[in-house]
Amino acid sequence: MKYFLFPAFIFLSGCQSTLLSQDNKDIENSTNQAEYIASTTEINQALLFDENIDVIHPVDDVDFSLSAEDPQQQDNVWHRIRQQFTFDVPENDRVIEQRNWYVKHPSYLTRIGKRAEPFLYYIVEELEKNNVPVELALLPIVESAFDPFAYSHGRASGMWQFIPGTGTRFGMKQNWWYDGRRDVIASTEGAIAYMKYLHKFFDGDWLLALAAYNSGEGRVQRAVRKNKRMGKKTDFWSLDLPKETKAYVPKLLALADIIKRPEQFNLSLYKISNEEVISQVDIESQLDLAKAASLAGLSLTELQRLNPGFNRWSTDPEGPHRLVLPKHKVDSFESNLAKLEKSERLAWQRYKIKSGDNLGNIAKKFHTNIDLIRQVNSIKGNQIRAGKHLLIPVAAKSLDSYILSQDQRIASKQAKPQQGLKKTHIVVAGDNLWDIGRRYKVNSSSIAKWNGIAPRDTLKLGQKLVIWQKTQASDKRDEVTRINASVEQAIMRNITYKVRSGDSFARIANKFNVRISDIERWNSLSRNKYLQPGQKLKLSIDVTNNI
């Protein structure tokens, strides 16, 4: 059996991909400014709220074998899922709109099926054990397109797209070595626990629970209370919720409807065997991932794809002490691991302390962390003496061999050529992306994109950031390209934008892909004056660049 994992392309997360595609169509059909403004209110919200920004898929595809059997000849997990569906799927416009998009994009469904193949059986098993609706197995499609390496600029990460705080709340450990939000096992357990909590919070209403998974229980609860005060119904379909959330639940219901009766939509689902293809293996203590891959008969990349929670070159010294492996590789792995001496689990280097050394610098030099050096060398504080020796655990292979480690994913992102002059900025005290962007005259969100981080991520002292500054030549090329594109394919619309708390000229320009000088010219304003919440601005935007 083969599976195909995670193409490196960017598309809008879950509900946004379909929602905004349809909105683009609505915009093109708008006949006047008032109609356009009404149809794009929520689009502006999606552009302006960080939590709704697109999901990034940073990892390339790979083929490798999970078992020797042919999934075409086995029971299909989709049959098992559809037999247990319990949600009612209404035939309303919101569901039909989402369903139509999927039906028109069968290649997307196939791509999702290939990504889901290693993990879907496991997820279904866990849902059944916890007595929750099997429809929740479709939630990773909506959230991340079944990509454990996916991250969003709203700081959500993993297949189930948890932000750091919610991940911690539901048991996902996050540190230098490991991020449980990307761990398929930990994040699936956390997602089920979160959904059970939300189900209870909303008195057994699964649709409200799903809406809250997307936009938070507080927001949904406020919408319910508002309807109660107004004497209106309080079911999901009656609530005043953000447009993203209004499309989020219909998207999942549309997927369930398609999976239940694909033949009626002339679709053929990618077949996934209804059998266990991955297994968890207890490794008891820290283990270099390169050695683990060798013991399992896998490439390092294959091992990392099944264990995306590990940030570095080895497992976390404090656990979890488990690896996910193809089931047919487990016996040989366990046999080989049993023959491995404890001292062979990691590579070691003896280091002589030099004058001026400190634990932080030494840890950085060997790409490890201070706590591990302390533990291995029985050091209680931070004091070390020149001339003494330390035993340092190091990667068994060159660091660039661990291509899916956090450092290498970022390095790969930073190495990607862009237009302009490449510069390196070293983060100092007080730095933030906004100020760095102003210093180099580039968009702060572009800096985040070039460096594989989220715009709201905390910068670290000494962190290296790649900056691409436009040269005069590239500015001219961009201007020619912009003019040509605007002539050939731009859909320009005049809108009125209401300034919000925290807005600035630069922020609004970034959001709508316009220049500050244009905003000044359209509104007879100066960027030197502060904008006031509630103030109205005239903007002329290319909607094809804002969808």
Tab-separated table of N, CA and C in Angstrom, residues 279-283 321-325 330 333-334 337:
chain	number	residue	atom	x	y	z
A	279	SER	N	1.286	1.917	14.027
A	279	SER	CA	1.251	1.470	15.417
A	279	SER	C	2.149	2.373	16.253
A	280	GLN	N	1.777	2.525	17.529
A	280	GLN	CA	2.615	3.253	18.470
A	280	GLN	C	3.582	2.273	19.135
A	281	VAL	N	4.835	2.681	19.233
A	281	VAL	CA	5.852	1.829	19.833
A	281	VAL	C	6.476	2.565	21.014
A	282	ASP	N	6.535	1.923	22.168
A	282	ASP	CA	7.161	2.490	23.359
A	282	ASP	C	8.675	2.348	23.231
A	283	ILE	N	9.393	3.476	23.218
A	283	ILE	CA	10.853	3.425	23.072
A	283	ILE	C	11.558	3.688	24.412
A	321	HIS	N	7.743	9.132	25.105
A	321	HIS	CA	8.694	8.130	24.622
A	321	HIS	C	7.961	7.119	23.742
A	322	ARG	N	7.512	7.609	22.602
A	322	ARG	CA	6.830	6.730	21.652
A	322	ARG	C	7.133	7.195	20.237
A	323	LEU	N	7.052	6.240	19.332
A	323	LEU	CA	7.161	6.537	17.906
A	323	LEU	C	5.985	5.898	17.193
A	324	VAL	N	5.532	6.551	16.142
A	324	VAL	CA	4.526	5.974	15.257
A	324	VAL	C	5.259	5.369	14.062
A	325	LEU	N	5.000	4.090	13.795
A	325	LEU	CA	5.674	3.372	12.706
A	325	LEU	C	4.648	2.626	11.865
A	330	VAL	N	7.052	-2.786	12.816
A	330	VAL	CA	7.183	-2.733	14.269
A	330	VAL	C	8.054	-3.862	14.816
A	333	PHE	N	11.724	-3.357	14.152
A	333	PHE	CA	12.209	-2.208	14.911
A	333	PHE	C	12.440	-2.583	16.377
A	334	GLU	N	11.471	-3.233	16.993
A	334	GLU	CA	11.598	-3.585	18.402
A	334	GLU	C	12.758	-4.556	18.632
A	337	LEU	N	15.927	-2.444	18.303
A	337	LEU	CA	16.073	-1.520	19.418
A	337	LEU	C	16.559	-2.253	20.674
